[in-house]
XYZ file of C-alpha atoms in Angstrom:
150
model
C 10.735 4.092 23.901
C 7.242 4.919 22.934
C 6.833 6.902 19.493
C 5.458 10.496 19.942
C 2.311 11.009 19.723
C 2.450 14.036 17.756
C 3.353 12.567 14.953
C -0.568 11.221 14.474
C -2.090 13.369 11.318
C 1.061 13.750 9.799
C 0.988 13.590 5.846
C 4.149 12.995 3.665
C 4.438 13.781 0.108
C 3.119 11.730 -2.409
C 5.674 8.696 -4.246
C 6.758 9.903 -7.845
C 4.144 8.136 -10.417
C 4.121 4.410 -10.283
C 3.212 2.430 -14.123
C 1.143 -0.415 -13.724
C 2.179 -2.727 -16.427
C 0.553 -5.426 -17.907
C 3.098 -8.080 -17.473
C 3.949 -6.723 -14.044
C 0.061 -8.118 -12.806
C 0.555 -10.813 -14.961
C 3.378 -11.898 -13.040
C 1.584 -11.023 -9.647
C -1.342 -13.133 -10.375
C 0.709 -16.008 -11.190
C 2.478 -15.486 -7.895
C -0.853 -15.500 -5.967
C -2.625 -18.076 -7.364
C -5.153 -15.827 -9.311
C -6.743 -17.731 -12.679
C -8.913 -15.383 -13.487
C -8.407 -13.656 -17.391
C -8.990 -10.407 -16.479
C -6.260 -10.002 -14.755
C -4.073 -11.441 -17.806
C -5.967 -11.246 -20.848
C -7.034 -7.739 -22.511
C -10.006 -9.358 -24.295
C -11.252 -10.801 -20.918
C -11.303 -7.845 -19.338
C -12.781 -5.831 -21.972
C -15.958 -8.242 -21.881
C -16.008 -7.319 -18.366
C -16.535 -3.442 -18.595
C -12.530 -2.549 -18.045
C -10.303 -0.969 -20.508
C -7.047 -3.519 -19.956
C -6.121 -5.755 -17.565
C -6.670 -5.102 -14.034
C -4.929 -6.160 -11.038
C -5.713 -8.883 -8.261
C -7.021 -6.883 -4.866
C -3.592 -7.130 -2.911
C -1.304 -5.934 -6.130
C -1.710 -2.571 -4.605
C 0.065 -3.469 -1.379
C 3.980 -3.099 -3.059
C 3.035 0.132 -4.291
C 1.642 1.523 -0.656
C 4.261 -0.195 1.348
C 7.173 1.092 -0.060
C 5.319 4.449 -0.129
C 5.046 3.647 3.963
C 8.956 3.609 3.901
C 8.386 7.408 3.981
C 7.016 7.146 7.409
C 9.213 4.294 8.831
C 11.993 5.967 7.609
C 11.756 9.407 9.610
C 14.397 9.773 11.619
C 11.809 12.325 13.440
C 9.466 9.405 13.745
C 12.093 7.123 15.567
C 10.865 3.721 14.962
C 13.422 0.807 14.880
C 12.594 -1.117 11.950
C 14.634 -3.959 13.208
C 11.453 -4.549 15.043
C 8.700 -3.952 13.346
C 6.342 -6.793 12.022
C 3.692 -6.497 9.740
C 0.398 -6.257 12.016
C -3.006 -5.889 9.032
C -3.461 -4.786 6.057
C -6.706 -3.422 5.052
C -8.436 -1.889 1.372
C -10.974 0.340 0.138
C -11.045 0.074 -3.443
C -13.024 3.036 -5.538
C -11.831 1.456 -8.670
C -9.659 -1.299 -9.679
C -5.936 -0.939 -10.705
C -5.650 -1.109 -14.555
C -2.673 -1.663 -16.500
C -1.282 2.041 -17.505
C -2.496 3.730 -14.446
C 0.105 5.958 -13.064
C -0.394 6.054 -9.420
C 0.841 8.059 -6.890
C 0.802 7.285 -2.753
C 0.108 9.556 -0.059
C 1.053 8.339 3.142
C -1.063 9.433 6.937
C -0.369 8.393 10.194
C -3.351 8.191 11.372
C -2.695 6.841 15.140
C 0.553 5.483 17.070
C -0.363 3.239 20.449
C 1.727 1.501 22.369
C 0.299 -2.073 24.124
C 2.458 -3.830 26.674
C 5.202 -2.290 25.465
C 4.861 -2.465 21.451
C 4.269 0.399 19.555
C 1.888 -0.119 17.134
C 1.682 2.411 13.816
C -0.878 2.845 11.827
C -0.497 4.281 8.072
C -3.407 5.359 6.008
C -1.828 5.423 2.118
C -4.096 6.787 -0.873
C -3.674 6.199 -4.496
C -4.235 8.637 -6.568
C -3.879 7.914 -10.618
C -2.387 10.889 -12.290
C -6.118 12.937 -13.151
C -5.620 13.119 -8.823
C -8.590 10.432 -8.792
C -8.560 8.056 -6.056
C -8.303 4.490 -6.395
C -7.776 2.552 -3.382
C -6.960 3.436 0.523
C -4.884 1.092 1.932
C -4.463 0.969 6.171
C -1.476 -0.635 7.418
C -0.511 -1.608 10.895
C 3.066 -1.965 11.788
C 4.356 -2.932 15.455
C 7.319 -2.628 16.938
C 8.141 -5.459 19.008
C 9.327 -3.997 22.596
C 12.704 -4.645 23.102
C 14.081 -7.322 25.005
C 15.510 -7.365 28.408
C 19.023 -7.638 28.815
């Protein structure tokens, strides 16, 4: 069943404040690979311009996916998560994520298709650190697989 369409522009309220910690993008560059010292030494990053540590590009994407959860799980919405795969992930960065930010997550849908029987969702999420500047905009697209015939 294709998701309504009405449901394109909606906003949901923004996550309580998320703390970026230091050893929590320590621990995320290590997972990804990432050498560089600003994300894990303060001294690095100060020579660099940035008050702390700051986070590898795609740290971000925990925060605004479980702030998507908001939309996904609408029982308004409909969508059958047992469905959905993750489609793209996108960024526009205004600043990078430091250690101590406090970052909140607004979640848009900002259009609903359906191809070939898939419904295909896409979530605008902005991060906000708690002065209400933004930080990043992250776009994801989720699909929902059609369901099989029986």
């Amino acid at each position: 069943m294709a998701l309504d369409q009405s449901f394109v522009g909606r906003t949901y309220p923004p996550t309580v404040p998320y703390e970026v910690g230091r050893e929590k993008i320590r621990e995320f560059a290590e997972a990804v690979g990432e050498t560089n010292p600003v994300y894990t030494d303060p001294e690095a990053a100060k020579e660099f311009g940035y008050p702390d540590v700051i986070a590898p590009p795609t740290f971000v994407f925990s925060i605004t996916f479980r702030a998507a959860g908001q939309v996904v799980q609408d029982p308004q919405l409909g969508l059958d998560y047992s469905r959905v795969v993750h489609g793209d992930q996108k960024f526009a960065y205004a600043r990078p994520v430091r250690a101590g930010d406090r970052l909140t997550v607004t979640s848009t849908i900002e259009a609903i298709k359906s191809l070939a029987g898939n419904d295909i969702l896409d979530i605008r999420g902005e991060v906000h650190d708690e002065s209400g500047e933004l930080v990043v905009t992250a776009w994801t697209k989720l699909v929902a697989r059609a369901a099989e015939e029986a």
